[in-house]
Short mmCIF file of C-alpha atoms in Angstrom, two decimals:
data_model
loop_
_atom_site.label_atom_id
_atom_site.label_comp_id
_atom_site.label_asym_id
_atom_site.label_seq_id
_atom_site.Cartn_x
_atom_site.Cartn_y
_atom_site.Cartn_z
CA MET A 1 -0.10 0.04 -0.06
CA HIS A 2 1.59 3.25 -1.12
CA VAL A 3 0.05 6.59 -0.02
CA THR A 4 0.19 9.15 -3.24
CA SER A 5 -1.28 12.27 -1.75
CA GLU A 6 -2.67 13.33 1.61
CA GLN A 7 -4.61 16.21 2.77
CA ARG A 8 -6.14 17.20 6.18
CA LEU A 9 -10.04 18.43 5.36
CA ASP A 10 -11.52 21.24 7.06
CA ASP A 11 -13.12 19.19 9.68
CA GLY A 12 -9.94 17.40 10.74
CA VAL A 13 -10.39 14.41 8.76
CA LEU A 14 -7.13 13.22 6.95
CA GLU A 15 -7.87 12.02 3.34
CA ARG A 16 -5.16 9.79 1.77
CA GLU A 17 -5.56 8.47 -1.60
CA PHE A 18 -3.39 5.29 -2.26
CA THR A 19 -2.36 2.69 -4.70
CA LEU A 20 -2.55 -1.22 -3.69
CA GLY A 21 -0.51 -2.57 -6.60
CA GLU A 22 -2.46 -1.14 -9.73
CA ILE A 23 -5.61 -0.61 -7.57
CA PRO A 24 -6.32 3.17 -6.41
CA GLY A 25 -7.90 3.52 -3.23
CA ILE A 26 -8.92 6.63 -0.61
CA LEU A 27 -8.74 6.29 2.93
CA TRP A 28 -10.35 8.82 5.31
CA THR A 29 -9.22 8.86 9.19
CA PRO A 30 -10.66 10.86 12.11
CA ALA A 31 -8.60 12.49 14.48
CA SER A 32 -8.90 10.05 17.09
CA ALA A 33 -6.89 6.81 16.46
CA PRO A 34 -6.96 3.89 16.16
CA ALA A 35 -10.48 3.81 14.77
CA PRO A 36 -12.77 1.29 13.71
CA LEU A 37 -12.96 0.90 9.74
CA ILE A 38 -15.61 0.78 7.53
CA LEU A 39 -14.90 -0.56 4.16
CA LEU A 40 -16.94 1.97 1.67
CA GLY A 41 -18.01 -0.45 -1.27
CA PRO A 42 -18.64 2.25 -4.03
CA PRO A 43 -20.96 2.10 -7.18
CA PRO A 44 -19.66 0.82 -10.49
CA LEU A 45 -19.01 4.36 -11.45
CA GLY A 46 -15.36 4.44 -11.17
CA LEU A 47 -14.23 6.06 -7.91
CA ARG A 48 -13.85 9.76 -9.65
CA LYS A 49 -17.40 10.05 -10.09
CA ALA A 50 -18.56 8.54 -7.11
CA TYR A 51 -16.09 10.44 -4.98
CA PRO A 52 -18.66 13.58 -3.88
CA ARG A 53 -20.96 10.93 -2.16
CA LEU A 54 -18.26 8.59 -0.69
CA ALA A 55 -16.61 11.58 0.49
CA THR A 56 -19.76 12.69 2.17
CA ARG A 57 -20.39 9.21 3.91
CA ALA A 58 -16.83 9.06 5.22
CA ARG A 59 -16.79 12.67 6.57
CA HIS A 60 -19.96 11.36 8.41
CA SER A 61 -18.60 8.37 9.52
CA ALA A 62 -15.41 10.18 10.90
CA ALA A 63 -17.79 12.41 12.75
CA HIS A 64 -18.62 9.35 14.91
CA GLY A 65 -15.06 8.36 15.15
CA PHE A 66 -14.81 5.68 12.25
CA ALA A 67 -12.27 5.48 9.72
CA SER A 68 -13.40 4.54 6.00
CA ALA A 69 -11.59 3.51 3.07
CA THR A 70 -12.28 2.58 -0.53
CA ILE A 71 -11.09 0.90 -3.68
CA GLU A 72 -11.77 0.96 -7.33
CA LEU A 73 -13.59 -1.91 -8.48
CA PRO A 74 -12.26 -4.19 -11.25
CA GLY A 75 -13.20 -2.93 -14.69
CA CYS A 76 -14.06 0.73 -13.24
CA GLY A 77 -12.44 4.23 -13.62
CA ASP A 78 -9.21 3.98 -15.34
CA ARG A 79 -8.61 0.17 -14.52
CA PRO A 80 -8.96 -2.38 -17.70
CA ARG A 81 -12.22 -3.51 -18.60
CA LEU A 82 -12.95 -7.12 -17.41
CA PRO A 83 -13.25 -9.60 -20.23
CA GLY A 84 -16.71 -9.77 -21.52
CA ALA A 85 -17.79 -6.90 -19.68
CA GLU A 86 -18.46 -4.66 -22.65
CA GLN A 87 -20.83 -7.37 -24.47
CA ALA A 88 -22.95 -7.81 -21.25
CA LEU A 89 -23.27 -4.21 -20.75
CA ALA A 90 -24.33 -3.94 -24.46
CA ASP A 91 -26.66 -7.05 -24.16
CA LEU A 92 -27.91 -5.35 -20.98
CA ARG A 93 -28.94 -2.21 -22.81
CA ARG A 94 -30.45 -3.86 -25.69
CA ALA A 95 -32.51 -5.93 -23.47
CA MET A 96 -33.68 -2.71 -21.45
CA GLU A 97 -34.47 -0.55 -24.27
CA ALA A 98 -36.49 -3.42 -25.96
CA GLY A 99 -38.47 -3.67 -22.81
CA GLU A 100 -37.36 -7.38 -22.75
CA PRO A 101 -36.80 -9.10 -19.24
CA VAL A 102 -32.71 -8.94 -18.24
CA THR A 103 -32.00 -12.55 -18.62
CA ASP A 104 -29.97 -14.66 -15.88
CA GLU A 105 -27.01 -15.29 -18.61
CA ILE A 106 -26.97 -11.43 -19.01
CA ILE A 107 -27.00 -10.61 -15.16
CA ASP A 108 -24.29 -13.38 -14.59
CA ALA A 109 -21.98 -12.28 -17.34
CA LEU A 110 -22.31 -8.62 -15.99
CA ILE A 111 -21.92 -9.17 -11.73
CA LEU A 112 -20.00 -12.61 -11.48
CA PRO A 113 -16.72 -11.63 -12.81
CA LEU A 114 -17.18 -8.25 -11.06
CA VAL A 115 -17.37 -10.28 -7.60
CA ASP A 116 -15.03 -13.01 -8.22
CA ASN A 117 -12.27 -10.23 -9.25
CA ALA A 118 -13.15 -7.65 -6.65
CA VAL A 119 -13.75 -9.83 -3.15
CA PRO A 120 -10.06 -10.97 -3.23
CA GLU A 121 -8.87 -7.35 -3.87
CA TRP A 122 -11.18 -6.09 -0.84
CA GLN A 123 -9.50 -8.70 1.10
CA ALA A 124 -5.95 -7.45 0.26
CA ALA A 125 -6.72 -4.07 1.21
CA LEU A 126 -8.28 -5.06 4.45
CA ASP A 127 -5.04 -6.60 5.13
CA ALA A 128 -3.05 -3.56 4.54
CA LEU A 129 -5.44 -1.35 6.02
CA LEU A 130 -5.42 -3.28 9.27
CA SER A 131 -1.68 -3.07 9.34
CA LEU A 132 -1.61 0.99 9.75
CA PRO A 133 -1.43 2.40 13.22
CA ASP A 134 -4.58 4.51 12.98
CA ILE A 135 -6.98 1.46 11.85
CA GLY A 136 -8.25 -0.81 14.66
CA GLY A 137 -10.86 -3.41 14.72
CA PRO A 138 -13.83 -4.16 14.36
CA VAL A 139 -14.52 -3.78 10.68
CA GLY A 140 -17.73 -3.25 8.79
CA TYR A 141 -18.93 -2.90 5.21
CA SER A 142 -21.23 -0.51 3.57
CA GLY A 143 -21.56 -0.48 -0.11
CA GLY A 144 -22.78 -0.39 -3.29
CA VAL A 145 -22.75 -3.64 -5.54
CA ILE A 146 -24.96 -6.20 -3.22
CA SER A 147 -23.07 -9.01 -4.62
CA ILE A 148 -19.86 -7.97 -3.55
CA GLY A 149 -21.10 -6.99 -0.08
CA THR A 150 -22.81 -10.55 0.40
CA ARG A 151 -19.55 -12.77 -1.10
CA LEU A 152 -17.46 -10.47 1.48
CA ALA A 153 -19.61 -11.04 4.18
CA VAL A 154 -19.57 -15.02 3.74
CA VAL A 155 -15.93 -15.30 3.08
CA GLU A 156 -14.01 -12.55 5.35
CA PRO A 157 -14.39 -13.06 8.85
CA ARG A 158 -12.90 -9.83 9.85
CA ILE A 159 -16.35 -8.13 8.84
CA SER A 160 -18.63 -7.84 11.51
CA ALA A 161 -21.38 -6.32 10.30
CA ALA A 162 -22.88 -4.74 6.88
CA VAL A 163 -24.84 -2.23 5.14
CA LEU A 164 -25.93 -3.32 1.93
CA PHE A 165 -27.62 -1.45 -0.90
CA ALA A 166 -30.26 -3.01 -2.64
CA GLY A 167 -30.42 -1.96 -6.36
CA SER A 168 -28.26 -3.95 -8.39
CA PHE A 169 -28.76 -7.16 -10.65
CA VAL A 170 -28.27 -10.19 -8.32
CA PRO A 171 -27.19 -13.24 -10.12
CA ARG A 172 -29.32 -16.46 -9.21
CA ALA A 173 -26.10 -18.10 -7.50
CA MET A 174 -25.94 -15.01 -4.86
CA PHE A 175 -29.30 -16.21 -3.41
CA GLU A 176 -27.18 -19.70 -2.23
CA GLU A 177 -24.30 -17.89 -0.86
CA ALA A 178 -26.84 -15.29 1.04
CA ARG A 179 -28.00 -18.01 3.09
CA ARG A 180 -24.49 -18.46 4.59
CA VAL A 181 -24.28 -15.01 5.72
CA THR A 182 -24.67 -14.75 9.28
CA ILE A 183 -23.23 -11.05 10.60
CA PRO A 184 -25.96 -8.42 11.10
CA LEU A 185 -27.10 -7.02 8.24
CA HIS A 186 -28.96 -3.86 7.40
CA VAL A 187 -30.43 -3.32 3.95
CA LEU A 188 -31.64 -0.30 2.46
CA LEU A 189 -34.01 -0.55 -0.63
CA GLN A 190 -35.11 2.64 -2.79
CA TRP A 191 -38.63 1.39 -3.12
CA ASP A 192 -38.87 3.49 -6.79
CA ASP A 193 -35.52 2.73 -7.99
CA GLU A 194 -36.22 2.63 -11.90
CA GLY A 195 -33.48 0.20 -12.77
CA ASN A 196 -33.90 -2.43 -9.73
CA ASP A 197 -35.70 -5.51 -9.68
CA ARG A 198 -37.75 -4.86 -6.07
CA GLN A 199 -38.65 -8.51 -5.88
CA ALA A 200 -35.26 -9.79 -6.33
CA ALA A 201 -34.11 -7.30 -3.71
CA LEU A 202 -37.06 -8.61 -1.42
CA ASP A 203 -36.00 -12.30 -2.10
CA LEU A 204 -32.61 -11.73 -1.60
CA PHE A 205 -33.10 -9.91 2.03
CA ASP A 206 -35.31 -13.08 2.78
CA ALA A 207 -32.64 -15.45 1.80
CA PHE A 208 -29.67 -13.90 3.99
CA GLY A 209 -29.02 -16.20 6.81
CA SER A 210 -28.45 -13.55 9.53
CA THR A 211 -30.68 -13.65 12.82
CA GLU A 212 -30.29 -9.88 12.97
CA LYS A 213 -31.11 -8.27 9.70
CA ALA A 214 -33.09 -5.26 9.00
CA LEU A 215 -34.75 -3.93 5.45
CA HIS A 216 -35.34 -0.14 5.23
CA ALA A 217 -37.19 0.75 2.28
CA ASN A 218 -37.52 4.18 1.01
CA MET A 219 -39.13 6.49 -1.43
CA GLY A 220 -37.39 8.01 -4.23
CA GLY A 221 -34.75 6.60 -6.96
CA HIS A 222 -31.45 5.20 -6.93
CA THR A 223 -29.65 8.11 -5.52
CA GLY A 224 -32.52 9.47 -3.31
CA VAL A 225 -31.56 7.57 0.08
CA PRO A 226 -32.96 10.36 2.68
CA GLN A 227 -30.56 11.39 5.11
CA TYR A 228 -32.60 10.02 7.97
CA ALA A 229 -31.99 6.39 6.15
CA GLY A 230 -28.33 6.94 6.11
CA GLU A 231 -28.36 8.06 9.69
CA ALA A 232 -30.14 5.06 10.46
CA ALA A 233 -27.66 3.02 8.81
CA GLY A 234 -24.93 4.71 10.54
CA LYS A 235 -26.52 3.89 13.90
CA PHE A 236 -26.76 0.24 12.97
CA LEU A 237 -22.98 0.34 12.43
CA THR A 238 -22.20 2.14 15.51
CA ARG A 239 -24.24 -0.45 17.57
CA HIS A 240 -22.11 -3.27 15.87
CA LEU A 241 -18.83 -1.54 15.85
CA LYS A 242 -18.28 0.18 18.96
CA MET K 1 -64.50 12.29 28.90
CA HIS K 2 -64.28 11.45 32.54
CA VAL K 3 -61.09 10.44 34.29
CA THR K 4 -61.79 7.52 36.84
CA SER K 5 -58.41 7.29 38.28
CA GLU K 6 -54.94 8.79 38.17
CA GLN K 7 -51.81 8.00 39.16
CA ARG K 8 -48.01 9.56 39.16
CA LEU K 9 -45.59 6.90 37.99
CA ASP K 10 -42.06 6.40 39.24
CA ASP K 11 -40.75 8.29 36.22
CA GLY K 12 -42.93 11.48 36.83
CA VAL K 13 -45.34 10.45 33.98
CA LEU K 14 -49.29 11.15 34.96
CA GLU K 15 -51.54 8.24 34.02
CA ARG K 16 -55.17 8.38 33.93
CA GLU K 17 -57.89 6.19 33.22
CA PHE K 18 -60.72 7.41 31.70
CA THR K 19 -64.33 6.77 30.16
CA LEU K 20 -65.76 8.33 27.23
CA GLY K 21 -69.28 7.36 27.10
CA GLU K 22 -69.00 3.54 27.44
CA ILE K 23 -65.35 3.39 26.20
CA PRO K 24 -62.52 3.03 28.67
CA GLY K 25 -59.27 4.64 27.84
CA ILE K 26 -55.68 5.59 29.14
CA LEU K 27 -53.96 8.87 28.86
CA TRP K 28 -50.30 9.22 29.99
CA THR K 29 -48.79 12.69 30.05
CA PRO K 30 -45.30 13.93 30.74
CA ALA K 31 -44.28 16.79 32.96
CA SER K 32 -43.88 19.15 30.28
CA ALA K 33 -47.14 20.67 29.08
CA PRO K 34 -48.80 21.16 26.98
CA ALA K 35 -47.28 17.81 24.84
CA PRO K 36 -47.87 16.59 21.27
CA LEU K 37 -50.03 13.85 21.45
CA ILE K 38 -49.55 10.23 20.07
CA LEU K 39 -52.69 8.18 19.61
CA LEU K 40 -51.74 4.35 20.87
CA GLY K 41 -53.79 2.20 18.72
CA PRO K 42 -53.87 -1.15 20.69
CA PRO K 43 -53.82 -4.57 19.11
CA PRO K 44 -57.35 -6.10 19.28
CA LEU K 45 -56.49 -8.05 22.40
CA GLY K 46 -58.31 -5.70 25.06
CA LEU K 47 -56.51 -3.08 27.09
CA ARG K 48 -55.82 -5.11 29.87
CA LYS K 49 -53.76 -7.50 28.07
CA ALA K 50 -52.15 -5.24 26.08
CA TYR K 51 -51.56 -2.60 28.95
CA PRO K 52 -47.64 -3.71 29.46
CA ARG K 53 -46.53 -3.12 26.11
CA LEU K 54 -48.80 0.22 25.60
CA ALA K 55 -47.75 1.64 28.84
CA THR K 56 -44.01 0.93 28.01
CA ARG K 57 -44.37 2.69 24.78
CA ALA K 58 -46.30 5.46 26.53
CA ARG K 59 -43.43 5.89 28.75
CA HIS K 60 -40.67 5.94 26.40
CA SER K 61 -42.60 8.67 24.57
CA ALA K 62 -43.37 10.74 27.67
CA ALA K 63 -39.21 10.69 27.76
CA HIS K 64 -39.25 12.28 24.63
CA GLY K 65 -42.00 15.01 25.80
CA PHE K 66 -44.79 13.57 24.22
CA ALA K 67 -48.46 12.43 25.68
CA SER K 68 -49.95 9.39 24.56
CA ALA K 69 -53.55 7.97 24.84
CA THR K 70 -55.40 4.99 23.64
CA ILE K 71 -59.02 3.65 23.97
CA GLU K 72 -60.60 0.13 24.15
CA LEU K 73 -61.30 -1.05 20.47
CA PRO K 74 -64.78 -2.13 19.56
CA GLY K 75 -65.76 -5.60 20.57
CA CYS K 76 -62.18 -5.80 22.83
CA GLY K 77 -62.09 -6.05 26.30
CA ASP K 78 -65.18 -5.89 28.25
CA ARG K 79 -67.05 -4.23 25.16
CA PRO K 80 -69.98 -5.87 23.64
CA ARG K 81 -68.92 -8.15 20.78
CA LEU K 82 -69.27 -6.90 17.11
CA PRO K 83 -72.39 -8.39 15.33
CA GLY K 84 -70.98 -11.29 13.14
CA ALA K 85 -67.37 -10.91 14.80
CA GLU K 86 -67.53 -14.38 16.82
CA GLN K 87 -68.81 -16.20 13.29
CA ALA K 88 -65.67 -14.53 11.58
CA LEU K 89 -63.41 -15.54 14.31
CA ALA K 90 -64.50 -18.97 14.13
CA ASP K 91 -64.45 -19.12 10.36
CA LEU K 92 -60.65 -17.74 10.57
CA ARG K 93 -59.80 -20.27 13.05
CA ARG K 94 -61.13 -23.23 10.94
CA ALA K 95 -59.54 -21.81 7.76
CA MET K 96 -55.99 -21.86 9.55
CA GLU K 97 -56.34 -24.93 11.16
CA ALA K 98 -57.36 -26.51 8.11
CA GLY K 99 -54.13 -24.96 6.44
CA GLU K 100 -56.82 -23.46 3.72
CA PRO K 101 -56.26 -19.73 2.47
CA VAL K 102 -58.29 -17.08 4.52
CA THR K 103 -60.77 -15.97 1.87
CA ASP K 104 -61.64 -12.27 1.49
CA GLU K 105 -65.20 -12.76 2.78
CA ILE K 106 -63.33 -13.95 6.00
CA ILE K 107 -60.89 -10.71 6.11
CA ASP K 108 -63.75 -8.36 5.36
CA ALA K 109 -66.42 -9.94 8.02
CA LEU K 110 -63.52 -9.61 10.44
CA ILE K 111 -61.78 -6.26 9.92
CA LEU K 112 -64.39 -3.62 8.11
CA PRO K 113 -66.74 -3.84 10.96
CA LEU K 114 -63.97 -3.07 13.31
CA VAL K 115 -62.63 -0.05 11.32
CA ASP K 116 -66.21 1.23 10.53
CA ASN K 117 -66.95 1.38 14.20
CA ALA K 118 -63.24 2.41 15.74
CA VAL K 119 -62.57 5.22 13.58
CA PRO K 120 -65.40 7.65 14.65
CA GLU K 121 -64.57 6.75 18.26
CA TRP K 122 -60.82 7.47 17.87
CA GLN K 123 -61.84 10.78 16.15
CA ALA K 124 -64.16 11.74 19.27
CA ALA K 125 -61.58 10.53 21.48
CA LEU K 126 -59.24 13.39 19.68
CA ASP K 127 -62.13 15.82 20.41
CA ALA K 128 -61.79 15.40 24.05
CA LEU K 129 -58.01 15.19 24.28
CA LEU K 130 -57.22 18.17 22.73
CA SER K 131 -59.84 20.11 24.65
CA LEU K 132 -57.20 19.22 27.58
CA PRO K 133 -55.23 21.95 28.80
CA ASP K 134 -51.85 19.47 28.98
CA ILE K 135 -52.26 18.25 25.51
CA GLY K 136 -51.23 20.55 22.53
CA GLY K 137 -50.85 19.48 18.75
CA PRO K 138 -49.93 18.31 16.55
CA VAL K 139 -51.04 14.40 16.83
CA GLY K 140 -49.33 11.27 15.59
CA TYR K 141 -50.89 7.71 15.54
CA SER K 142 -48.76 4.66 15.99
CA GLY K 143 -50.80 1.38 16.34
CA GLY K 144 -51.64 -1.92 16.03
CA VAL K 145 -54.39 -2.86 13.50
CA ILE K 146 -52.94 -1.40 10.15
CA SER K 147 -56.50 -0.57 8.48
CA ILE K 148 -57.64 1.39 11.53
CA GLY K 149 -54.49 3.50 11.21
CA THR K 150 -54.98 3.70 7.29
CA ARG K 151 -58.50 4.92 7.61
CA LEU K 152 -57.67 7.28 10.34
CA ALA K 153 -54.74 8.81 8.09
CA VAL K 154 -57.26 9.41 5.57
CA VAL K 155 -60.34 10.71 7.33
CA GLU K 156 -58.78 12.64 10.18
CA PRO K 157 -56.82 16.02 9.18
CA ARG K 158 -55.70 16.52 12.52
CA ILE K 159 -53.13 13.41 12.32
CA SER K 160 -49.62 14.19 11.14
CA ALA K 161 -47.72 11.51 10.76
CA ALA K 162 -48.38 7.75 11.30
CA VAL K 163 -46.62 4.74 12.81
CA LEU K 164 -48.58 1.44 11.23
CA PHE K 165 -47.79 -2.20 12.19
CA ALA K 166 -48.17 -4.46 9.23
CA GLY K 167 -49.14 -7.72 10.72
CA SER K 168 -53.16 -8.07 10.63
CA PHE K 169 -55.43 -9.07 7.79
CA VAL K 170 -55.88 -6.20 5.17
CA PRO K 171 -59.23 -6.31 3.60
CA ARG K 172 -59.00 -5.55 -0.12
CA ALA K 173 -61.11 -2.11 0.06
CA MET K 174 -58.21 -0.80 2.37
CA PHE K 175 -55.91 -0.95 -0.45
CA GLU K 176 -57.74 1.79 -2.54
CA GLU K 177 -58.16 3.68 0.89
CA ALA K 178 -54.25 3.30 1.21
CA ARG K 179 -53.86 5.25 -2.02
CA ARG K 180 -55.27 8.37 -0.58
CA VAL K 181 -53.23 8.35 2.39
CA THR K 182 -50.79 11.52 1.98
CA ILE K 183 -49.34 11.92 5.53
CA PRO K 184 -45.87 10.76 6.53
CA LEU K 185 -45.67 6.94 7.31
CA HIS K 186 -43.33 4.54 9.18
CA VAL K 187 -44.38 1.15 8.72
CA LEU K 188 -42.99 -1.48 10.69
CA LEU K 189 -43.15 -5.29 9.52
CA GLN K 190 -42.03 -8.46 11.39
CA TRP K 191 -40.72 -10.53 8.43
CA ASP K 192 -41.46 -13.72 10.07
CA ASP K 193 -44.73 -12.94 11.82
CA GLU K 194 -46.58 -16.18 11.70
CA GLY K 195 -50.10 -14.92 11.50
CA ASN K 196 -48.87 -12.36 9.00
CA ASP K 197 -49.52 -12.15 5.20
CA ARG K 198 -45.95 -10.55 4.22
CA GLN K 199 -47.04 -10.32 0.60
CA ALA K 200 -50.24 -8.25 1.39
CA ALA K 201 -48.11 -6.12 3.76
CA LEU K 202 -45.76 -5.18 1.07
CA ASP K 203 -48.54 -4.71 -1.50
CA LEU K 204 -50.13 -2.36 1.29
CA PHE K 205 -46.77 -0.35 1.50
CA ASP K 206 -46.60 -0.01 -2.13
CA ALA K 207 -50.24 1.43 -2.40
CA PHE K 208 -50.09 4.05 0.22
CA GLY K 209 -50.08 7.45 -1.70
CA SER K 210 -47.61 9.35 0.91
CA THR K 211 -44.44 10.75 -0.80
CA GLU K 212 -42.71 10.33 2.46
CA LYS K 213 -42.81 6.36 3.55
CA ALA K 214 -40.62 3.93 5.21
CA LEU K 215 -40.86 0.25 5.47
CA HIS K 216 -38.66 -0.98 8.56
CA ALA K 217 -38.91 -4.75 8.07
CA ASN K 218 -36.95 -7.13 11.27
CA MET K 219 -36.64 -10.45 12.23
CA GLY K 220 -39.06 -12.05 14.75
CA GLY K 221 -42.42 -12.81 15.06
CA HIS K 222 -45.50 -10.72 16.04
CA THR K 223 -44.23 -9.29 19.35
CA GLY K 224 -40.70 -9.47 18.52
CA VAL K 225 -39.99 -5.68 17.42
CA PRO K 226 -36.65 -5.08 18.26
CA GLN K 227 -35.82 -2.05 20.69
CA TYR K 228 -33.63 -0.43 17.82
CA ALA K 229 -36.66 -0.64 15.70
CA GLY K 230 -38.86 1.08 18.22
CA GLU K 231 -36.18 3.63 18.57
CA ALA K 232 -36.24 4.73 15.09
CA ALA K 233 -40.06 5.03 14.83
CA GLY K 234 -40.02 7.18 17.67
CA LYS K 235 -37.22 9.22 15.75
CA PHE K 236 -39.77 9.16 13.14
CA LEU K 237 -42.48 10.95 15.11
CA THR K 238 -40.41 13.44 16.98
CA ARG K 239 -38.89 14.22 13.59
CA HIS K 240 -42.65 15.08 12.49
CA LEU K 241 -44.35 16.39 15.62
CA LYS K 242 -41.80 18.37 17.24
#
């Protein structure tokens, strides 16, 4: 892990850009150290586009004593595209424009390589982050592509609790993985999310094996999570990580 | 409205039992007056059985500066049974024991007379309660039989926000009424509630016309609402009534 730039923000939060091999990332730490860590899973937009929303969430978390970190997803931003991703995206667009159902084949081709590639990278990032003196346990996950969060919750025992955002396509295979999740979960669902399959989100919530899981559904589109819903998610993480 | 007994509880809350005509009720007020009011819709168990849970909710609300009041539902406790209610309950039990679907006819016979009779009584209670010097506006509703809360939200303009508990049978006609609800709603759903039709609860949530509505689904059975879920519902009422 190599820090490429750092700046102290006006609220005292230290923001560090880093690279982990070829993967760019950002770490935000509060003045109080060592701090428990929240892994901020980005949406698959590229970190540059997602930065304003990620930084806002990180600074709110820092105000509650949490460090936050994110890394660029495989195939996003300036990272090389994943094999088959362009074709899967083109197939998705064609199906949606034609008003046809998005098939399991398209969803698998779009999401599974992303999950398979991303999860080991997040685990490597966690190794590096936990070796820093200003990061302490425990670790939470809060993020974007729900299948990545689901797989991480299954395979990564250092993650104690997760906030998941329903709203991306879910491969059928993830429903089986969801049954093996046991950590506390807080799932946010934008009820009227245009691009979201609400029933798939409800089915996935039902499938999670966790004995503590909560679904918070709110009105509005994909990026319209109300402020009070963000605060409730923050309270959930505070309850489990402090 | 006639106060039949009053006692000061150990946390300083004043608990008054009253009658409104033939209908028994309970009012809890905090030391700070005038206080905004929460109408506590009871489950259809009779106030005596529901008292411990209602009093706990009322005392929590009082700690946040709210008065709370409840009245006995028609046909419950010592009140005369509603015509047809015994038959509807017997039909319901028979269907459930036989593992048969609960028909719309049974649900209508069970719930619609309860709603038709209860709602004017709650409005009369509201008239009486708002005339007391220690009660001020605004008014919220938080309660048990979701169809009663839905009808009240449509017909009673003095109610500014409502917490509704999914988990009772919903007549088809209520889905139409739900579209006419416009006040902010916070709906609690116990995901694994044995006696609850989860799909009906999700459909009803979808039908509500309110631009601000949130669904909070949690694990556990009918009476197992986690403490943090109760706190989130309290925050919702505080946001809208203070």
